[in-house]
Amino acid sequence: MQLMQAHGFVDGVRGPVKSAAVREREARLEKVVRKLVAAGAQVNRVAPDCRTAYGVAQEWGLDTMMALLRELGADPQLQASCRAGRR
């Protein structure tokens, strides 16, 4: 429970819910990501180690960011496909 609170989660009626501070940070981050994409950032860029923005968001459990990246055209399977091709 302490770990969840440290990461901005609190107990909700139906399980953990995000605190107001976490929701506020996500809203600011969403604006930044939208501006970056509008300026030409590639949502499907693959790093040399096969990591993608979507894959990192998935690893960190950032559901809101994952949804935003999908909305902006990110391929949810790209990181896994890249890694599978390197085996």
Short mmCIF file of C-alpha atoms in Angstrom, two decimals:
data_model
loop_
_atom_site.label_atom_id
_atom_site.label_comp_id
_atom_site.label_asym_id
_atom_site.label_seq_id
_atom_site.Cartn_x
_atom_site.Cartn_y
_atom_site.Cartn_z
CA MET A 1 0.00 0.00 0.00
CA GLN A 2 2.80 2.42 0.83
CA LEU A 3 4.40 1.77 -2.54
CA MET A 4 1.13 2.57 -4.29
CA GLN A 5 0.71 5.77 -2.30
CA ALA A 6 4.27 6.78 -3.12
CA HIS A 7 3.41 6.46 -6.82
CA GLY A 8 0.25 8.54 -6.51
CA PHE A 9 -2.33 5.84 -6.04
CA VAL A 10 -4.87 5.69 -3.23
CA ASP A 11 -7.46 3.10 -2.23
CA GLY A 12 -10.72 3.50 -4.09
CA VAL A 13 -14.06 1.82 -3.77
CA ARG A 14 -13.30 -0.56 -6.64
CA GLY A 15 -9.58 -0.85 -6.10
CA PRO A 16 -6.72 1.61 -6.56
CA VAL A 17 -7.56 4.87 -8.29
CA LYS A 18 -5.23 7.62 -9.41
CA SER A 19 -4.83 10.61 -7.15
CA ALA A 20 -5.64 14.11 -8.37
CA ALA A 21 -1.91 14.88 -8.56
CA VAL A 22 -1.27 11.91 -10.86
CA ARG A 23 -4.21 12.83 -13.09
CA GLU A 24 -2.88 16.40 -13.30
CA ARG A 25 0.61 15.21 -14.27
CA GLU A 26 -0.86 12.91 -16.92
CA ALA A 27 -2.89 15.79 -18.38
CA ARG A 28 0.26 17.95 -18.64
CA LEU A 29 2.20 15.08 -20.17
CA GLU A 30 -0.56 14.48 -22.71
CA LYS A 31 -0.26 18.09 -23.89
CA VAL A 32 3.51 17.72 -24.25
CA VAL A 33 3.20 14.47 -26.21
CA ARG A 34 0.59 15.98 -28.55
CA LYS A 35 2.87 18.98 -29.19
CA LEU A 36 5.85 16.73 -29.88
CA VAL A 37 3.87 14.64 -32.37
CA ALA A 38 2.49 17.78 -34.02
CA ALA A 39 6.10 18.97 -34.39
CA GLY A 40 7.10 15.74 -36.12
CA ALA A 41 8.00 13.28 -33.37
CA GLN A 42 7.55 9.69 -34.52
CA VAL A 43 5.22 7.65 -32.29
CA ASN A 44 6.50 4.43 -33.86
CA ARG A 45 10.22 5.16 -33.55
CA VAL A 46 12.15 2.05 -32.55
CA ALA A 47 15.31 2.49 -30.50
CA PRO A 48 18.36 0.29 -31.14
CA ASP A 49 17.30 -1.94 -28.21
CA CYS A 50 13.81 -2.33 -29.77
CA ARG A 51 12.13 -0.08 -27.21
CA THR A 52 9.23 2.11 -28.31
CA ALA A 53 7.30 4.84 -26.51
CA TYR A 54 4.28 2.55 -26.35
CA GLY A 55 6.37 -0.31 -24.97
CA VAL A 56 7.83 1.90 -22.25
CA ALA A 57 4.36 3.17 -21.31
CA GLN A 58 3.21 -0.45 -21.15
CA GLU A 59 6.16 -1.48 -18.97
CA TRP A 60 5.39 1.35 -16.55
CA GLY A 61 1.64 0.58 -16.54
CA LEU A 62 0.71 4.00 -17.94
CA ASP A 63 -2.70 3.10 -19.36
CA THR A 64 -3.62 6.70 -20.16
CA MET A 65 -0.39 7.21 -22.11
CA MET A 66 -0.87 3.90 -23.93
CA ALA A 67 -4.34 5.01 -25.03
CA LEU A 68 -3.01 8.39 -26.17
CA LEU A 69 -0.18 6.80 -28.14
CA ARG A 70 -2.63 4.40 -29.83
CA GLU A 71 -4.84 7.39 -30.69
CA LEU A 72 -1.81 9.08 -32.25
CA GLY A 73 -1.03 6.02 -34.37
CA ALA A 74 1.38 3.99 -32.24
CA ASP A 75 1.62 0.30 -33.05
CA PRO A 76 1.17 -1.64 -29.77
CA GLN A 77 2.95 -4.71 -31.23
CA LEU A 78 5.99 -2.95 -32.66
CA GLN A 79 8.35 -3.44 -29.70
CA ALA A 80 7.48 -7.12 -29.34
CA SER A 81 7.82 -7.65 -33.10
CA CYS A 82 11.25 -6.03 -33.12
CA ARG A 83 12.43 -8.14 -30.21
CA ALA A 84 11.04 -11.32 -31.74
CA GLY A 85 12.97 -10.58 -34.94
CA ARG A 86 16.23 -10.38 -33.00
CA ARG A 87 16.04 -13.86 -31.52
#
